[in-house]
Coordinates of C-alpha atoms in Angstrom, one line a residue:
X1 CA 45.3 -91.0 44.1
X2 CA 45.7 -87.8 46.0
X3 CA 48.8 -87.4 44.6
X4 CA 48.0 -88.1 41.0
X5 CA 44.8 -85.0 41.1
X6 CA 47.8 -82.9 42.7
X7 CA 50.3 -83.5 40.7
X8 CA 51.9 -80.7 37.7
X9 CA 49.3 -78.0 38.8
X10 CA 51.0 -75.9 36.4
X11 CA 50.3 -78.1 33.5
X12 CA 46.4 -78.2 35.0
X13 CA 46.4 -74.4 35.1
X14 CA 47.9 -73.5 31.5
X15 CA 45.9 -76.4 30.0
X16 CA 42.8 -74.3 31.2
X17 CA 43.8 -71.4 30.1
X18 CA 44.3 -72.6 26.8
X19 CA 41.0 -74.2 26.7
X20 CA 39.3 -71.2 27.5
X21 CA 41.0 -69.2 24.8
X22 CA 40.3 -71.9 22.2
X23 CA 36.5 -71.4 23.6
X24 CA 36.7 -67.8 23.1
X25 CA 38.1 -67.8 19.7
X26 CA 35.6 -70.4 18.6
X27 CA 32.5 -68.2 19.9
X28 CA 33.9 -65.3 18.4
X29 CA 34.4 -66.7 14.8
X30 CA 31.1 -68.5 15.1
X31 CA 29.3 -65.6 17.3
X32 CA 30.7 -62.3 17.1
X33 CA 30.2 -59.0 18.5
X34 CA 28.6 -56.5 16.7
X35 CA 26.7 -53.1 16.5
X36 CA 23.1 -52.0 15.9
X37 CA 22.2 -48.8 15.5
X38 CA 18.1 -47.7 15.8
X39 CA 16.9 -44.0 15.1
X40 CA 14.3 -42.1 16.7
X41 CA 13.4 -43.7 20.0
X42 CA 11.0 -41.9 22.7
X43 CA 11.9 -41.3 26.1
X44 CA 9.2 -42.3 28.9
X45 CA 9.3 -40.1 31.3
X46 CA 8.1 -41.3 34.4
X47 CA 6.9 -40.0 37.8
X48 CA 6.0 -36.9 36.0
X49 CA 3.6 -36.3 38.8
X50 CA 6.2 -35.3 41.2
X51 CA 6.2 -32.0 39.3
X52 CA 2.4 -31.5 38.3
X53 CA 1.5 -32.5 42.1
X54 CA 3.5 -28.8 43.1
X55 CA 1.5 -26.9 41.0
X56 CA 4.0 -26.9 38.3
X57 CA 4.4 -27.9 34.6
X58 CA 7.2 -29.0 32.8
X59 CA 8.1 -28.9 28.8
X60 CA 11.0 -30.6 27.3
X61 CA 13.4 -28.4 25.8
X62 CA 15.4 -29.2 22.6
X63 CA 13.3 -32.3 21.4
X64 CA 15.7 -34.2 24.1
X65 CA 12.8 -36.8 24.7
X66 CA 13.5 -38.3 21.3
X67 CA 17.3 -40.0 21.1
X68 CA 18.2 -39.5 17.5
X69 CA 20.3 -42.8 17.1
X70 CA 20.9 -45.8 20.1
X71 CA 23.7 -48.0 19.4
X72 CA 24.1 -51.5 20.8
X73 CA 26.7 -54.2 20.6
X74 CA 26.1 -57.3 21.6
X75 CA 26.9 -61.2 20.3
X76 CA 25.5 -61.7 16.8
X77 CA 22.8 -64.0 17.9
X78 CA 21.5 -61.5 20.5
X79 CA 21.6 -58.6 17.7
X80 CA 19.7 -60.5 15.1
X81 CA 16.9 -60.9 17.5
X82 CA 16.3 -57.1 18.2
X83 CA 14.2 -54.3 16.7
X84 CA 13.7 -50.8 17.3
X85 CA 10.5 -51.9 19.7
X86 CA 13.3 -53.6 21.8
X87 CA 14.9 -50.7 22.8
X88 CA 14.0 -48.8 26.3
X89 CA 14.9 -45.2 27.8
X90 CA 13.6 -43.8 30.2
X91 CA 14.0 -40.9 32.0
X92 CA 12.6 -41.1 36.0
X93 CA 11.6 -37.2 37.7
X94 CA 13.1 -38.8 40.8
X95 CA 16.5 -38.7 39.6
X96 CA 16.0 -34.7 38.2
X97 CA 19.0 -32.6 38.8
X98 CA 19.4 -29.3 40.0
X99 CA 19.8 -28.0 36.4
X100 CA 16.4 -29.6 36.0
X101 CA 17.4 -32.3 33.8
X102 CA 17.2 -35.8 33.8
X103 CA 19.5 -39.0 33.1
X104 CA 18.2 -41.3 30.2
X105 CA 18.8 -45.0 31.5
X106 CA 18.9 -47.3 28.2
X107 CA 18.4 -50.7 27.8
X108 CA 16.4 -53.7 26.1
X109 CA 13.2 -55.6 27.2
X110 CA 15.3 -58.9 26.0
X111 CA 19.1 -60.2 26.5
X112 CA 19.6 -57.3 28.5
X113 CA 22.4 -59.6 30.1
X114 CA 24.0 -60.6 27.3
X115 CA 24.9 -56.8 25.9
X116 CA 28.4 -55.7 25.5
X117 CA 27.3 -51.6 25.4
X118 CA 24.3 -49.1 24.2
X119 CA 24.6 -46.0 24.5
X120 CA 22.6 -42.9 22.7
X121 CA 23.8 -40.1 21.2
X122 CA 22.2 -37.8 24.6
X123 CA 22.0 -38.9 27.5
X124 CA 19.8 -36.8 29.4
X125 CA 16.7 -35.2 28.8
X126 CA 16.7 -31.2 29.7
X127 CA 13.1 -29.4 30.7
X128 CA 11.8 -26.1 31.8
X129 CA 9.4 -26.3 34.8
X130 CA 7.5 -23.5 35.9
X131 CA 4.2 -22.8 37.8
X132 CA 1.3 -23.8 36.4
X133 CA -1.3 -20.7 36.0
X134 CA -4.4 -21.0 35.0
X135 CA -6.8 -18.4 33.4
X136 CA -10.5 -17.9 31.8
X137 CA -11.0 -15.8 28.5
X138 CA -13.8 -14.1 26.7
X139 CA -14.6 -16.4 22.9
X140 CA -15.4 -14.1 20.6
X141 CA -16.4 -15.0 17.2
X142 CA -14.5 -13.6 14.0
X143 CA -15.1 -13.6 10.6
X144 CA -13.1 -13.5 7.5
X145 CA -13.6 -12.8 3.6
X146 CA -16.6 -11.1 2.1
X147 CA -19.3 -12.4 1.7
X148 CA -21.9 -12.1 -1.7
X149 CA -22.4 -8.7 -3.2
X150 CA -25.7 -7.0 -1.9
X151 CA -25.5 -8.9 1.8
X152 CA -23.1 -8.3 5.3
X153 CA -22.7 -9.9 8.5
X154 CA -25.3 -9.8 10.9
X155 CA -25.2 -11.0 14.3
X156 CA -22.6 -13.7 15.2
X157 CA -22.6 -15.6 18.4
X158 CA -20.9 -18.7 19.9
X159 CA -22.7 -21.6 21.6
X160 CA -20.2 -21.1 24.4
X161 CA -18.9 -17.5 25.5
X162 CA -15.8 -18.7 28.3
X163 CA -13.1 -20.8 27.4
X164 CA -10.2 -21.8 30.1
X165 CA -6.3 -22.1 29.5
X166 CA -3.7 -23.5 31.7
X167 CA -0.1 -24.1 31.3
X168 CA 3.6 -23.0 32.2
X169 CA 3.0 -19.6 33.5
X170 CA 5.3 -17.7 30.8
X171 CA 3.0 -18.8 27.7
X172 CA -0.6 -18.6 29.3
X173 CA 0.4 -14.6 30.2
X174 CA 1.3 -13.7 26.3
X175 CA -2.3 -14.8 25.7
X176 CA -4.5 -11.7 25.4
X177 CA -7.5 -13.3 23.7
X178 CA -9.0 -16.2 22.0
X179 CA -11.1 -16.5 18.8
X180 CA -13.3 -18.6 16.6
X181 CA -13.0 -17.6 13.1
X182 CA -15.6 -18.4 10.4
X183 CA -14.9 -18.0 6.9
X184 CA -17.7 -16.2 4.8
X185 CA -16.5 -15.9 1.6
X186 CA -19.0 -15.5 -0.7
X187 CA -21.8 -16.5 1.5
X188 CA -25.7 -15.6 1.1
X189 CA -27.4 -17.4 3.6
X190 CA -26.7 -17.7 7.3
X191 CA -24.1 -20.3 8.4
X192 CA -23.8 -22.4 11.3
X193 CA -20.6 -24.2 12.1
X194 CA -18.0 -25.3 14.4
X195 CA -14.8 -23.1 14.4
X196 CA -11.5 -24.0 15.8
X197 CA -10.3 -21.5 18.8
X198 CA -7.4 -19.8 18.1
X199 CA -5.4 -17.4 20.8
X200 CA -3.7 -14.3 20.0
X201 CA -1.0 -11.9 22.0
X202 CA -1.9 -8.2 22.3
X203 CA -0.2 -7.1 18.6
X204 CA -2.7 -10.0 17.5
X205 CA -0.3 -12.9 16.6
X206 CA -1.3 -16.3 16.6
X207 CA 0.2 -18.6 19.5
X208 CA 0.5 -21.9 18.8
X209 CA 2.3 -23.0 22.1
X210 CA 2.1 -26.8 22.4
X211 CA 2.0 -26.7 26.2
X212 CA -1.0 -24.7 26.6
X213 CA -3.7 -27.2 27.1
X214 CA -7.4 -25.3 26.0
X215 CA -10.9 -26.5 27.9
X216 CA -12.5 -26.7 25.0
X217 CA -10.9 -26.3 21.2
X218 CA -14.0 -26.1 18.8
X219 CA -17.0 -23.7 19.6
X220 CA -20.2 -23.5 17.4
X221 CA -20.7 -20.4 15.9
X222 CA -23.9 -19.2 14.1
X223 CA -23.5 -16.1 11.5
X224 CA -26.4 -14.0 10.6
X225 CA -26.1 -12.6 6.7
X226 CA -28.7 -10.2 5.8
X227 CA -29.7 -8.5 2.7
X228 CA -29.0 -4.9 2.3
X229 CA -31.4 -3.1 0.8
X230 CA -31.4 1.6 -0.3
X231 CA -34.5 3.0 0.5
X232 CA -36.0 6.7 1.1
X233 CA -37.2 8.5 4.2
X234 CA -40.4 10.2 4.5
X235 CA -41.8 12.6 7.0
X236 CA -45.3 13.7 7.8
X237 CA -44.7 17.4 9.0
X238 CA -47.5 18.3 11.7
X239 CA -49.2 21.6 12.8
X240 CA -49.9 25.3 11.5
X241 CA -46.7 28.1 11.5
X242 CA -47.1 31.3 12.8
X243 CA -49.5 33.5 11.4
X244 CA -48.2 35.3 7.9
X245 CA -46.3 32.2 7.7
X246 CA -46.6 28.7 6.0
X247 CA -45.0 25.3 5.5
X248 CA -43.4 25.4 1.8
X249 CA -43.8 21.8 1.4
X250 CA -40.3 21.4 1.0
X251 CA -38.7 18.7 3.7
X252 CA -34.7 18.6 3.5
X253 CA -33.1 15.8 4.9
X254 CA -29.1 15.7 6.1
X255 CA -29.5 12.3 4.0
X256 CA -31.9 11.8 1.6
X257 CA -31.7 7.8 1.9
X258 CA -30.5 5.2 4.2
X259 CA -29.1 1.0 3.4
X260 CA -31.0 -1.1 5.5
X261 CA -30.4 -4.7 6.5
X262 CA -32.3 -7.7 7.1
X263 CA -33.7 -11.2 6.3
X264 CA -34.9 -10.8 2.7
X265 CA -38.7 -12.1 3.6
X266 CA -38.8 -8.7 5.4
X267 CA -37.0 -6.3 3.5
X268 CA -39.8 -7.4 0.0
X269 CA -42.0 -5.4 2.3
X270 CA -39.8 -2.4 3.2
X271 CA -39.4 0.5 0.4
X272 CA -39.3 3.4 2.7
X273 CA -38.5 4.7 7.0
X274 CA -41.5 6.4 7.7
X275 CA -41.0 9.1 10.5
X276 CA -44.6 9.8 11.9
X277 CA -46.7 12.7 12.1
X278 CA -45.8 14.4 15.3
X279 CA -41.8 14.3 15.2
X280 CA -41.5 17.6 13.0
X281 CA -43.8 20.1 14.5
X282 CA -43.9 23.6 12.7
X283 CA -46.6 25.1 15.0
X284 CA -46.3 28.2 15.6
X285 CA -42.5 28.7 13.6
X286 CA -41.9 31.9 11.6
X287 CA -38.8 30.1 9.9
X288 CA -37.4 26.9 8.9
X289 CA -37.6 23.9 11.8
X290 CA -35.0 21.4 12.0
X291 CA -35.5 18.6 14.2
X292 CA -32.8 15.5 15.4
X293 CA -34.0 12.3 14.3
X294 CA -32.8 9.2 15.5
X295 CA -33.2 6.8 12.5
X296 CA -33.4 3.2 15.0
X297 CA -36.5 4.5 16.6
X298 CA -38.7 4.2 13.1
X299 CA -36.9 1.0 12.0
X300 CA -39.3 -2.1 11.2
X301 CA -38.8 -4.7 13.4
X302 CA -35.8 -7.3 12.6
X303 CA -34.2 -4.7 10.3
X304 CA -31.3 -2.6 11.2
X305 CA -29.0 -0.4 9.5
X306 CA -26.6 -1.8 6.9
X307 CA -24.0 1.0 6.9
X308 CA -21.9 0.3 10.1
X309 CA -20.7 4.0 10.4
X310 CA -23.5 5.6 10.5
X311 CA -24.7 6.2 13.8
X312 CA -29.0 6.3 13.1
X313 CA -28.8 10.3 13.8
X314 CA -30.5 12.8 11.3
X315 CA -32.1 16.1 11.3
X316 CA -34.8 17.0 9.3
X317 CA -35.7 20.3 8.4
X318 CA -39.9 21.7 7.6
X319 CA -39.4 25.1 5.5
X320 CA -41.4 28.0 6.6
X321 CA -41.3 31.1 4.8
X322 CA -43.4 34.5 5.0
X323 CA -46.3 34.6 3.4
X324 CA -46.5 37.8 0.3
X325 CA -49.8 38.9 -1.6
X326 CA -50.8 39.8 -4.4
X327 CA -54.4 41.1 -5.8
X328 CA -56.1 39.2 -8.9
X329 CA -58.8 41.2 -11.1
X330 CA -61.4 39.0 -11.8
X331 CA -64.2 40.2 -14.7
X332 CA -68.1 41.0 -12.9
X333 CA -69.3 38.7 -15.1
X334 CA -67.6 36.1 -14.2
X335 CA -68.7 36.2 -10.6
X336 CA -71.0 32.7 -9.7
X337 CA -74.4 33.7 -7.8
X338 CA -75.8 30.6 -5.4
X339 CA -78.7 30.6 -2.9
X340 CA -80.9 32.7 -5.1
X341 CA -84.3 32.0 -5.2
X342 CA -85.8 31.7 -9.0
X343 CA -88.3 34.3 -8.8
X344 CA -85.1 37.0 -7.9
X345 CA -82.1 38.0 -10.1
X346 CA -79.3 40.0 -9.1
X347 CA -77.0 42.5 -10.8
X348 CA -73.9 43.7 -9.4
X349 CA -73.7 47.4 -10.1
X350 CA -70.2 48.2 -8.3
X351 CA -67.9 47.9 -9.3
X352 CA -69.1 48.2 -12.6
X353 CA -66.0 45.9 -14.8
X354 CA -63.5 44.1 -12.6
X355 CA -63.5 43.2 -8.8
X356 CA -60.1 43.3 -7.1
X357 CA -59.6 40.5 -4.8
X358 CA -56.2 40.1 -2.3
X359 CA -54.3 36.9 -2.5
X360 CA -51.9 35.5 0.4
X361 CA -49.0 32.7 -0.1
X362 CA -45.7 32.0 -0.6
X363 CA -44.2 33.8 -3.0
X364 CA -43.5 31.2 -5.6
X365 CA -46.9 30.0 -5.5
X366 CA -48.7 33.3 -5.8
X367 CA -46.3 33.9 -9.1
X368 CA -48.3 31.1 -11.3
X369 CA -52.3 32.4 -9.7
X370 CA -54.3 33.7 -12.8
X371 CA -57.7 35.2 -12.3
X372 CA -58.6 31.9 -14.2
X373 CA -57.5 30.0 -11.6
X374 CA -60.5 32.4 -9.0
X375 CA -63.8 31.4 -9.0
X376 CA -65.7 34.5 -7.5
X377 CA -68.9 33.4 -6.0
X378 CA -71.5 35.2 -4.1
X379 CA -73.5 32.9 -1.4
X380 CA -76.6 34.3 -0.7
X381 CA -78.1 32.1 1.1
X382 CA -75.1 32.1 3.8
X383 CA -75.2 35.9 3.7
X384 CA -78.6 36.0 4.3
X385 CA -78.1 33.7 7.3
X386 CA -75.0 36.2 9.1
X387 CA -77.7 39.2 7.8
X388 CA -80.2 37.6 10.3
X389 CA -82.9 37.6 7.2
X390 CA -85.6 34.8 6.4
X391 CA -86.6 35.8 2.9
X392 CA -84.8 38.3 0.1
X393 CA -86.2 41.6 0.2
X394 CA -85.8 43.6 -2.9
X395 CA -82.8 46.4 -2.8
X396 CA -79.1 46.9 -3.1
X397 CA -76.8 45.6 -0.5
X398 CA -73.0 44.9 -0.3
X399 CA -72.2 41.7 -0.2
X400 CA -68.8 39.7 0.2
X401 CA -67.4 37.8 -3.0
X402 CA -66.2 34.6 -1.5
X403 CA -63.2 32.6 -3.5
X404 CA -62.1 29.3 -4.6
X405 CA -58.8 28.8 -6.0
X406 CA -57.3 25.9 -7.6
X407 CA -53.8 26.4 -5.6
X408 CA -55.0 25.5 -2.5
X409 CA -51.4 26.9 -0.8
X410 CA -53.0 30.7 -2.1
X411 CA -56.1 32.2 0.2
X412 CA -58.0 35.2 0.0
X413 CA -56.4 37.4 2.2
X414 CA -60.3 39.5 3.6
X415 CA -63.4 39.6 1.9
X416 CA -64.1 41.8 -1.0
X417 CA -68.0 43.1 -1.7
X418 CA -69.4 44.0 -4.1
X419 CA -72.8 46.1 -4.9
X420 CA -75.8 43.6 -6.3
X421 CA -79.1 45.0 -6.5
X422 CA -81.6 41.9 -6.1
X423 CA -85.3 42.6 -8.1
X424 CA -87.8 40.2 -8.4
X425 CA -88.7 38.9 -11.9
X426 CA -91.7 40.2 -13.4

């Protein structure tokens, strides 16, 4: 028996190997190898904490955490039964190189064991790690575009006035500051919105880096639009110039009216900026007085100025000239007698035509004064009073022709008399 099992051990052998290769071609004609190819497949990287736990962050440089195309060969059977979901890479921090990258390792979550090759087109996956820095920024709101004709921008302000960045250390210090822009265009009410937060460098260019993670990426912002409105100052000049002197009426402004700005409830009620009595003061002055106003101190309350480069300032100026006179001739007859009893009448015997009286004003006001525009009256009764006397007593006496004129900017410079002789009535 022993010898039989033994026996032609080269015949065994080659019989074997004949086997096997018959086996072999079978499988391959009715199995064969073949290739599969899958685009696009992501990289896990894992342990990524061994970086961020230092303080550090890392990016992947050159898209290398996506492997364009994987191929795999394996048996037929085996290939029919994959997908792209199939297909594993991974990249593990633990096995980073000194060049900071990191072997992909590829395989299948299937038949692993029964794959001939795969292989992608990279094989590692390169990054840039840095320190991580971390910094806090002023939001400020923006706006941009116009908004309606006859409105602007009032106040704008953010629900939230901080926002914090962190990321790789070379990107978070290009930021110089971060914004939340509103668009107004054509816009005449206020608006209230949430805005996206945008950072800029210093020469005010947009960065959109990817690995700069934002505590907060929307902010509320509320816009104030206000009407604007042109309206006219006025001032209420105070006190008396200097003697021989007077206030011509005329008030010169260094502009003569201002745009205002505010909700439109408020500005229906607003048609001029009053600048009280008190501010422009000409006692005293023997010439023109030119005061500094500062036009925010005599705004209504919740309106401000529309004109954003003009700083509020003024000067308003009271003109003060010299006074001139002149003397008017005003006919006898034409002088007015009160305070005389009935049972009198007076005659004024000197002069015997025309009385002469002495005007004072400005210049251009005394120019227009007719004697048409006097009215001569003689008070006797007040006359009487300053003579110390109780009752007329028949006789001639000079007494003082007292004026009214219809330009009340013209006086009688001092009094004028006259001669009446008072008789009583037979």
């Amino acid at each position: 028996m022993k010898n039989k099992i033994t026996k032609n051990w080269g015949l065994k052998i080659a019989s074997f190997l004949c086997a096997a290769g018959l086996w072999l071609v079978v499988t391959n004609i009715n199995d064969p190898v073949v290739s599969f190819r899958v685009s696009d497949v992501p990289v896990t990287i894992r342990n990524a904490g061994l970086i961020t736990d230092k303080g550090q962050v890392y990016e992947v440089l050159d898209g290398t955490d996506m492997i364009d195309v994987v191929t795999i060969s394996a048996p037929r059977s085996v290939i029919d039964a994959l997908d792209k979901s199939n297909v594993v890479a991974v990249a593990d921090v633990n096995d980073l190189t000194s060049v900071d990258t990191i072997p992909i390792k590829l395989s299948i979550n299937k038949y692993n064991d029964k794959l001939d090759t795969i292989k992608g087109n990279i094989d590692s996956v390169k990054l840039s790690i840095e320190e991580k820095k971390t910094r806090s920024l002023p939001l400020r709101p923006s706006t941009i575009g116009e908004v309606r004709d006859g409105y602007m921008i009032g106040n704008v302000k953010t629900d939230q006035n901080l926002i914090r960045i962190s990321g790789p250390q070379s990107a978070v210090s290009q930021v110089s500051k971060a914004q939340a822009e509103v668009d107004i265009s054509g816009f005449g009410s206020n608006i209230d919105t949430d805005a996206d937060i945008r950072l800029y460098d210093e020469e005010g260019k947009e960065i959109k880096a990817a690995n700069i993670e934002k505590s907060i990426s929307k902010v509320r912002v509320n816009v104030e639009i206000l009407q604007v409105k042109e309206v006219p100052l006025m001032c209420t000049v105070t006190g008396m110039a200097a003697e021989g002197h007077q206030f011509t009426g005329e008030i010169g402004y260094t502009r003569n009216t201002i745009q205002i700005a505010g909700r439109s409830q408020t500005l229906e009620h607003v048609n001029v900026i009053e600048i009280p009595e008190g501010v422009v003061d000409i006692t005293g002055a023997e010439e023109n007085v030119t005061v500094p106003v500062d036009l925010h101190d005599y705004l209504p309350e919740d309106v401000i100025l529309a004109d954003k480069e003009f700083n509020g300032q003024i000067e308003v100026t009271a003109h003060v000239e010299q006074e001139t006179q002149r003397s008017v001739r005003v006919p006898v007859n034409n002088i007015v007698f009160t305070g005389l009893p009935e049972e009198y009448e007076a005659v004024i015997t000197e002069p015997e035509n025309e009385c002469s009286i002495m005007l004072v004003g400005l210049a251009s006001n005394l120019e227009t004064v007719t004697a048409a525009d006097v009215t001569a009256v003689i008070d006797l009764e007040s006359w009487m009073e300053d003579e110390g006397m109780t009752e007329v007593i028949e006789g001639s006496y000079w007494i003082p022709v007292k004026t009214i004129i219809a330009n009340d900017t013209v006086r009688q410079r001092d009094d004028t008399e006259v001669r009446v002789h008072i008789i009583a009535k037979n």
